[in-house]
């Protein structure tokens, strides 16, 4: 995974966590849900990138 992608994905995850926490503190369920959605999207992207990296490693070993 490219470093730039890692940074963007982590930033999205952190931003999502902040939205979730602010939504929780202000009793704003929409903001809280948006934060959870952002975190899930970020984790899905990170997982996909890890799978791609693992596939490249396996290919190199063959």
Coordinates of N, CA and C in Angstrom, one line a residue:
X1 N 0.9 -1.2 0.0 CA 0.0 0.0 0.0 C 0.9 1.2 0.0
X2 N 0.6 2.2 -0.8 CA 1.3 3.4 -0.9 C 1.2 4.2 0.4
X3 N 2.2 4.9 0.7 CA 2.2 5.7 2.0 C 1.1 6.7 1.9
X4 N 0.9 7.3 0.8 CA -0.2 8.3 0.7 C -1.5 7.8 1.0
X5 N -1.8 6.5 0.5 CA -3.0 5.9 0.7 C -3.2 5.5 2.2
X6 N -2.1 5.1 2.8 CA -2.2 4.8 4.2 C -2.5 6.0 5.1
X7 N -1.9 7.1 4.7 CA -2.2 8.4 5.4 C -3.6 8.8 5.2
X8 N -4.1 8.8 4.0 CA -5.5 9.2 3.7 C -6.5 8.3 4.4
X9 N -6.3 7.0 4.4 CA -7.2 6.1 5.1 C -7.2 6.3 6.6
X10 N -6.0 6.5 7.1 CA -5.9 6.7 8.6 C -6.6 8.0 9.0
X11 N -6.4 9.0 8.1 CA -7.0 10.3 8.4 C -8.6 10.2 8.3
X12 N -9.1 9.4 7.4 CA -10.5 9.2 7.3 C -11.0 8.5 8.6
X13 N -10.2 7.5 9.0 CA -10.6 6.8 10.3 C -10.6 7.7 11.5
X14 N -9.6 8.5 11.6 CA -9.5 9.4 12.8 C -10.6 10.5 12.7
X15 N -10.9 11.0 11.5 CA -12.0 12.0 11.3 C -13.3 11.4 11.7
X16 N -13.5 10.1 11.3 CA -14.7 9.4 11.6 C -14.9 9.2 13.1
X17 N -13.8 8.9 13.7 CA -13.9 8.7 15.2 C -14.2 10.0 15.9
X18 N -13.7 11.1 15.4 CA -14.0 12.5 16.0 C -15.4 12.8 15.7
X19 N -16.0 12.5 14.5 CA -17.4 12.8 14.3 C -18.3 12.0 15.2
X20 N -17.9 10.7 15.4 CA -18.7 9.8 16.2 C -18.7 10.4 17.7
X21 N -17.5 10.8 18.2 CA -17.5 11.3 19.5 C -18.2 12.6 19.7
X22 N -18.1 13.5 18.7 CA -18.8 14.8 18.8 C -20.3 14.5 18.7
X23 N -20.7 13.6 17.8 CA -22.1 13.3 17.7 C -22.7 12.7 19.0
X24 N -21.9 11.9 19.6 CA -22.3 11.3 20.9 C -22.4 12.4 22.0
X25 N -21.4 13.3 22.1 CA -21.4 14.3 23.1 C -22.5 15.3 22.9
X26 N -22.9 15.5 21.7 CA -24.0 16.5 21.4 C -25.3 15.9 21.2
X27 N -25.4 14.6 21.3 CA -26.6 13.8 21.1 C -27.1 14.0 19.7
X28 N -26.2 14.1 18.7 CA -26.5 14.2 17.3 C -26.3 12.8 16.7
X29 N -27.4 12.1 16.5 CA -27.3 10.7 16.0 C -26.8 10.6 14.6
X30 N -27.2 11.7 13.8 CA -26.8 11.7 12.4 C -25.3 11.8 12.3
X31 N -24.7 12.7 13.0 CA -23.2 12.9 13.0 C -22.5 11.7 13.5
X32 N -23.1 11.1 14.6 CA -22.5 9.9 15.1 C -22.5 8.7 14.1
X33 N -23.6 8.6 13.4 CA -23.7 7.6 12.3 C -22.8 7.8 11.2
X34 N -22.6 9.1 10.8 CA -21.7 9.5 9.7 C -20.3 9.1 10.1
X35 N -19.9 9.4 11.4 CA -18.6 9.0 11.9 C -18.3 7.5 11.8
X36 N -19.3 6.7 12.2 CA -19.2 5.3 12.1 C -19.1 4.8 10.7
X37 N -19.8 5.4 9.8 CA -19.7 5.1 8.4 C -18.3 5.4 7.8
X38 N -17.8 6.6 8.2 CA -16.5 6.9 7.7 C -15.4 5.9 8.2
X39 N -15.5 5.5 9.5 CA -14.6 4.6 10.1 C -14.7 3.2 9.3
X40 N -15.9 2.8 9.1 CA -16.1 1.5 8.4 C -15.5 1.5 7.0
X41 N -15.7 2.6 6.3 CA -15.2 2.8 4.9 C -13.7 2.8 4.9
X42 N -13.1 3.5 5.9 CA -11.7 3.5 6.0 C -11.1 2.1 6.3
X43 N -11.7 1.4 7.2 CA -11.2 0.1 7.5 C -11.3 -0.9 6.4
X44 N -12.4 -0.7 5.6 CA -12.6 -1.6 4.4 C -11.5 -1.3 3.4
X45 N -11.2 0.0 3.2 CA -10.1 0.3 2.3 C -8.7 -0.2 2.8
X46 N -8.5 -0.1 4.1 CA -7.2 -0.6 4.6 C -7.2 -2.1 4.5
X47 N -8.3 -2.8 4.7 CA -8.3 -4.3 4.5 C -8.0 -4.7 3.1
X48 N -8.6 -4.0 2.1 CA -8.4 -4.3 0.7 C -6.9 -4.1 0.4
X49 N -6.3 -3.0 0.9 CA -4.9 -2.7 0.6 C -4.0 -3.8 1.2
X50 N -4.4 -4.3 2.4 CA -3.6 -5.3 3.0 C -3.6 -6.6 2.2
X51 N -4.8 -6.9 1.7 CA -5.0 -8.1 0.8 C -4.2 -8.0 -0.4
X52 N -4.2 -6.8 -1.1 CA -3.4 -6.6 -2.3 C -1.9 -6.8 -2.0
X53 N -1.4 -6.2 -0.8 CA 0.0 -6.3 -0.4 C 0.3 -7.8 -0.2
X54 N -0.5 -8.5 0.5 CA -0.3 -9.9 0.7 C -0.2 -10.7 -0.6
X55 N -1.1 -10.4 -1.5 CA -1.1 -11.1 -2.8 C 0.2 -10.8 -3.6
X56 N 0.7 -9.6 -3.5 CA 2.0 -9.2 -4.1 C 3.1 -10.0 -3.5
X57 N 3.1 -10.2 -2.2 CA 4.2 -10.9 -1.5 C 4.2 -12.4 -1.9
X58 N 3.0 -12.9 -2.0 CA 2.9 -14.3 -2.4 C 3.4 -14.5 -3.9
X59 N 3.0 -13.6 -4.7 CA 3.4 -13.6 -6.1 C 5.0 -13.6 -6.2
X60 N 5.6 -12.7 -5.4 CA 7.0 -12.6 -5.4 C 7.7 -13.9 -5.0
X61 N 7.1 -14.7 -4.1 CA 7.7 -15.9 -3.6 C 7.5 -17.1 -4.6
X62 N 6.6 -16.9 -5.5 CA 6.4 -18.0 -6.5 C 7.4 -17.9 -7.6

